[in-house]
Short mmCIF file of C-alpha atoms in Angstrom, two decimals:
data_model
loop_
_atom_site.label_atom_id
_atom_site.label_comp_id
_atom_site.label_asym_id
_atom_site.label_seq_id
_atom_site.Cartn_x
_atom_site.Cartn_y
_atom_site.Cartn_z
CA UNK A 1 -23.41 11.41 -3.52
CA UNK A 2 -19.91 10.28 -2.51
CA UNK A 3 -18.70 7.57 -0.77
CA UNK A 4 -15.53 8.98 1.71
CA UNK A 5 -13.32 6.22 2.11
CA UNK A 6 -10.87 6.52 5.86
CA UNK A 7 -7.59 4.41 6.59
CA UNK A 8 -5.12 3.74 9.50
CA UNK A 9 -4.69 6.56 11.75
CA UNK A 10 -7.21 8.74 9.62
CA UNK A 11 -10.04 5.88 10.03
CA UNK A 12 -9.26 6.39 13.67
CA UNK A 13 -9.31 9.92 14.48
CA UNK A 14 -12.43 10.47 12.39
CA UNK A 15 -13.71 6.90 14.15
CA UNK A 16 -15.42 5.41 11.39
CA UNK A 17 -13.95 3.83 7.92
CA UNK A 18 -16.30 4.92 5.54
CA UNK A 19 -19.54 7.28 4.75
CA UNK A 20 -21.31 8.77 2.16
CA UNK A 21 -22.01 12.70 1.79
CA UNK A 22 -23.74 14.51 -0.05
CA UNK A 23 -21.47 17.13 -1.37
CA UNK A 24 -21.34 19.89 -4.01
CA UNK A 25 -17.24 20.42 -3.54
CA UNK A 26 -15.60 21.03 -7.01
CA UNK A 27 -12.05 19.96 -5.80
CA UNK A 28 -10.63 17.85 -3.26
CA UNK A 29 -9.42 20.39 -1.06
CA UNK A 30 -12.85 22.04 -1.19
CA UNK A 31 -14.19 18.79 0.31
CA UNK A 32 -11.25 18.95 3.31
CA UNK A 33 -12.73 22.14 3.87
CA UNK A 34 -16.17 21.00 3.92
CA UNK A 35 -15.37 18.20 6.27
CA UNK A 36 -12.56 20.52 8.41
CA UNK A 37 -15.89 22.56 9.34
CA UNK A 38 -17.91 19.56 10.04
CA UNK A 39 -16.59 18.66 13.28
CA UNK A 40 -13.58 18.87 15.97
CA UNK A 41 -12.51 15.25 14.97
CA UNK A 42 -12.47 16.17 10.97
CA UNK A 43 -10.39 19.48 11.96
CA UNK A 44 -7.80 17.28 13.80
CA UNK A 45 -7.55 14.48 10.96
CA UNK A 46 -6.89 17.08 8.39
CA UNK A 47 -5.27 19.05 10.17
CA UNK A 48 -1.98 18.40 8.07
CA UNK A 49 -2.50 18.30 4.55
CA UNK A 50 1.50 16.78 3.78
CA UNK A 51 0.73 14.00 6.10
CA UNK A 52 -2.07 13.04 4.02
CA UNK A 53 -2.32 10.92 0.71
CA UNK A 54 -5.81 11.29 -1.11
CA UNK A 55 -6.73 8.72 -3.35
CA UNK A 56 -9.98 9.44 -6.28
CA UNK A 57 -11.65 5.77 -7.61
CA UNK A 58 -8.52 4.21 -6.26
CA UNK A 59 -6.16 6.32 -8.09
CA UNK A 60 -3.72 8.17 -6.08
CA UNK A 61 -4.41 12.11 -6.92
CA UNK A 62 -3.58 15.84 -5.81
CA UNK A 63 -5.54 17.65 -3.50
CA UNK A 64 -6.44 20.27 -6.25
CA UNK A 65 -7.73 17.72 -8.24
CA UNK A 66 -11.49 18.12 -9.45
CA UNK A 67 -14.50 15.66 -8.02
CA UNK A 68 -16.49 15.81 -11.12
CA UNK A 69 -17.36 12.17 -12.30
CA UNK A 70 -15.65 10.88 -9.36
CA UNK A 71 -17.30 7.88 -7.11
CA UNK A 72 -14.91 7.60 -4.30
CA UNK A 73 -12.54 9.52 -2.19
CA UNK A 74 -10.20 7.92 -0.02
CA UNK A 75 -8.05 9.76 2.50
CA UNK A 76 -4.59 8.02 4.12
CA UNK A 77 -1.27 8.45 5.47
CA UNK A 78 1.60 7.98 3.36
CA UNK A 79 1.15 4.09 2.29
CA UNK A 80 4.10 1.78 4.48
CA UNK A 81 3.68 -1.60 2.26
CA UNK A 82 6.52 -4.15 1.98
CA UNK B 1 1.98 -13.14 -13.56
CA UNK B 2 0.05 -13.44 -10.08
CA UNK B 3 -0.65 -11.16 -7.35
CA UNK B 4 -1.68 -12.40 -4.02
CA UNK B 5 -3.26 -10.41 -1.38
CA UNK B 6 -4.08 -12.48 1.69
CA UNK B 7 -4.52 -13.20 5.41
CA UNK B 8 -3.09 -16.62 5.28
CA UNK B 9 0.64 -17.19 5.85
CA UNK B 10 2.36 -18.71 2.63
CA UNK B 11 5.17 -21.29 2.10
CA UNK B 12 8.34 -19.36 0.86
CA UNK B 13 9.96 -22.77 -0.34
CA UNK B 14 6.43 -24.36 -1.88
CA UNK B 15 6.05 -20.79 -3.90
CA UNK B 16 9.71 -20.22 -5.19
CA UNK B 17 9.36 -24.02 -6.28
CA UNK B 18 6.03 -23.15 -7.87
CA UNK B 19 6.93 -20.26 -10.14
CA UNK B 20 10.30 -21.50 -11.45
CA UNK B 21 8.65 -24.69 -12.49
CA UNK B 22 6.62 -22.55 -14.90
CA UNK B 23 8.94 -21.63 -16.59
CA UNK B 24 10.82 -22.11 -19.80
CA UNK B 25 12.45 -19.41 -21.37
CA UNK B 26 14.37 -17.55 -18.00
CA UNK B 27 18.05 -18.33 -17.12
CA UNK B 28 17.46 -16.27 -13.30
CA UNK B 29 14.94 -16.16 -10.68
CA UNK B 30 15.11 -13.82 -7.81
CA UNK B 31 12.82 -13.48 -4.95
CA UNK B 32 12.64 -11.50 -2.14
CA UNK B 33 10.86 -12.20 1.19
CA UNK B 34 9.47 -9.55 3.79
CA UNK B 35 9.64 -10.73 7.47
CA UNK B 36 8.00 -8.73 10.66
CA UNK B 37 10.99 -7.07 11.86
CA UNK B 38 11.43 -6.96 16.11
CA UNK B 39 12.98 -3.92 16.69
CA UNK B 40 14.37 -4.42 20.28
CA UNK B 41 11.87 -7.15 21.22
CA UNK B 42 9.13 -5.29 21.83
CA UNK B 43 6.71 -6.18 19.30
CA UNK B 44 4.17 -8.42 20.21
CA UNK B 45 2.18 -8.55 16.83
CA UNK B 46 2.06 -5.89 13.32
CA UNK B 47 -1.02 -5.34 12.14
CA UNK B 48 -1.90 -4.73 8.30
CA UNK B 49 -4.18 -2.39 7.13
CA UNK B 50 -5.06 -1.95 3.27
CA UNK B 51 -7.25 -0.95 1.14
CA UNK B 52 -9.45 -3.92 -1.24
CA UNK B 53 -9.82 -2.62 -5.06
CA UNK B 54 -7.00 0.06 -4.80
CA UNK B 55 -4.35 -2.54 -3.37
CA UNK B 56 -4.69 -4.91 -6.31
CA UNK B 57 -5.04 -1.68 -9.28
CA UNK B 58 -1.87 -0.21 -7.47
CA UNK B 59 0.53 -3.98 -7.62
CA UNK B 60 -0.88 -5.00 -11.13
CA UNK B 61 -0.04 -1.63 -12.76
CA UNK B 62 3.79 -1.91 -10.83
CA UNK B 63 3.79 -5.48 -11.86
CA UNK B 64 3.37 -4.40 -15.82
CA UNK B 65 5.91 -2.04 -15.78
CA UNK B 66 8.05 -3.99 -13.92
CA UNK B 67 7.05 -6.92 -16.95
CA UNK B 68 7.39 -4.62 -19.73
CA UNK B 69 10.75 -2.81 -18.43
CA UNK B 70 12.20 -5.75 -18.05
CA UNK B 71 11.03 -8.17 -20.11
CA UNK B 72 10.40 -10.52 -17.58
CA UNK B 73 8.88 -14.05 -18.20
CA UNK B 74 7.48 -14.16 -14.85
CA UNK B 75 6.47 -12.14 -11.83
CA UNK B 76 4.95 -12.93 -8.27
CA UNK B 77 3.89 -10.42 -5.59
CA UNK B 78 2.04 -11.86 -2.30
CA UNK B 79 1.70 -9.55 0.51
CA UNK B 80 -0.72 -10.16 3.45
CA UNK B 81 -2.61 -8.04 5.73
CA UNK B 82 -4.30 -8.78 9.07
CA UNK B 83 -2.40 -9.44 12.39
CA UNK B 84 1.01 -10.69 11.99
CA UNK B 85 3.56 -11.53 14.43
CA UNK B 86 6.88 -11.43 14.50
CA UNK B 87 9.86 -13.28 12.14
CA UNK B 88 6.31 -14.03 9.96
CA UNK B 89 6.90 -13.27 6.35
CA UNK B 90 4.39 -10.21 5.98
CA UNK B 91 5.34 -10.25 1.60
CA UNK B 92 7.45 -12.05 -0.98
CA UNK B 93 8.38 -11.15 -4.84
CA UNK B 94 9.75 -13.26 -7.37
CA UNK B 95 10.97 -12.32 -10.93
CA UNK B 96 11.85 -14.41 -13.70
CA UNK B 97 14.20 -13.01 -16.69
CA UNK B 98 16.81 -14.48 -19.28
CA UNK B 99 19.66 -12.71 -17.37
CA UNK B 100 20.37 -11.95 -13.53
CA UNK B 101 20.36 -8.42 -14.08
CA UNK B 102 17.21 -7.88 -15.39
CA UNK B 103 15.34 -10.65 -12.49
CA UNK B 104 17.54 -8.41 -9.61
CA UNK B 105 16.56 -5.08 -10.96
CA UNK B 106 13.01 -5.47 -11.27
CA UNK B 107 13.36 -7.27 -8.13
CA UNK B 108 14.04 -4.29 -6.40
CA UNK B 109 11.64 -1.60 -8.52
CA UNK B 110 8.92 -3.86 -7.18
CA UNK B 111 10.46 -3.56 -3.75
CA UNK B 112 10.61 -0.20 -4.23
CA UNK B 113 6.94 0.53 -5.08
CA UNK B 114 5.41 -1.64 -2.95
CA UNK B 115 6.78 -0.11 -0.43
CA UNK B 116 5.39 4.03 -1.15
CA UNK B 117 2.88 3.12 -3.67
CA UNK B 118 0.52 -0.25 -2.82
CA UNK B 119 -2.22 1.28 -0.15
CA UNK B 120 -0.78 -1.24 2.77
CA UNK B 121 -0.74 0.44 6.25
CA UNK B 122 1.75 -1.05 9.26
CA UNK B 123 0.64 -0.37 12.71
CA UNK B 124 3.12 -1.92 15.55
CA UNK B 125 1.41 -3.56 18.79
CA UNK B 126 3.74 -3.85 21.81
CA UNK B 127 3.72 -4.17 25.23
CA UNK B 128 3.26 -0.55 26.09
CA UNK B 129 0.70 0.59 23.01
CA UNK B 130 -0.23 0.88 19.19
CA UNK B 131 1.95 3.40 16.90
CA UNK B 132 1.35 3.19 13.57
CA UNK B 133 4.74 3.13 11.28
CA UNK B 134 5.43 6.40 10.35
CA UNK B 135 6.59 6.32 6.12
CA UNK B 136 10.53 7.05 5.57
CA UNK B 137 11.97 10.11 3.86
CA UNK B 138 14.28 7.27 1.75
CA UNK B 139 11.78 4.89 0.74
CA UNK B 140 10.30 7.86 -1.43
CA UNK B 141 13.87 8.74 -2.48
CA UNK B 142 14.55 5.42 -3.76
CA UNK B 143 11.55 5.78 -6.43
CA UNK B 144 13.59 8.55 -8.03
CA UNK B 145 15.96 6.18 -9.30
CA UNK B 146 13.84 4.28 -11.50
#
């Protein structure tokens, strides 16, 4: 099990801010493509992998990056702090 | 070295006060304070999004480098989330060195990484709808300087 973590515009197209799946996705993009095939809302919140930031057990990370070992995905737009 | 992530509004004058009178080795302090920014009048409140565990991993590894690069005595971040509104200071930094150069320069590298790199989301509320602010080209840019 993995807890899928949503923010800001992401958290609102998919219209919830967290979840937990059960998944068996090696990489990252796997699990986009896992959740792309889920449902319409999933398709259109991924729909454009450079406007997304993807973050494993709070450390920022590439989408080719492997889920092994990993607790918690979290998917955002580029971060506007300051 | 203290990091601050908060609803609440904070005293600009009361924390600048605060962290130079801990000090006792620096010769500079800078700080730098984030306001809500009106563009045009239109805003009627900024809401901040972020996200717990990852926000305060993300500032306390910039604040060490920023320490270590810099040899700074001192450092301060407090950003807020929540619904601001506007001319409300939304973040401050402060930096304490021996020299100017060194408090200014890391100053600005914690400016700079806050700004790409600390999971904080802006979303503008005005009259006519919600648009959340879209990242800028140049605030990446400037991380290549460092």
């Amino acid at each position: 099990m993995i807890d899928v973590l949503y923010f800001a515009w992401v958290r609102e197209r998919i219209g919830l801010p967290r979840e937990r799946l059960e998944t068996s996705a090696p990489t990252v993009a796997a699990l986009i493509e896992e959740l792309r095939a889920r449902e319409e809302r999933y398709a259109v919140a991924f729909a454009d992998l450079a406007s997304l930031r993807v973050a494993l057990d709070q450390e920022l990370a590439d989408f080719d990056a492997p889920l092994a070992g990993v607790r918690e995905v979290a998917f955002f737009p580029p971060m506007t702090g300051g | 070295m203290r990091l601050s992530v908060q609803t609440d509004p904070f005293d600009l004058g009361a924390e600048s006060h605060a962290f130079a009178a801990g000090l006792s080795t620096s010769g500079a302090v800078v700080t730098f304070t984030g306001l809500v920014r009106d563009n045009g009048g239109r805003l009627a409140a900024m809401e901040i999004e972020h996200y717990p565990g990852m926000t305060e991993r993300a500032i306390r590894a910039i604040m060490d480098q920023a320490v270590a690069r810099w040899s700074l005595e001192d450092a301060l971040v407090i950003h807020r989330h929540g619904r601001l509104s506007p001319q409300d200071p939304i973040m401050m930094v402060a930096t304490a060195a021996r020299h100017r150069a060194d408090a200014f320069a890391a100053a600005e590298f914690l400016m700079d990484y806050l700004k790409s790199r600390a999971p904080f989301w802006k979303k503008e509320i005005g009259a006519d709808g919600a648009e959340w602010v879209a990242a800028k080209d140049e605030d990446e840019a400037a991380l290549t300087r460092w």
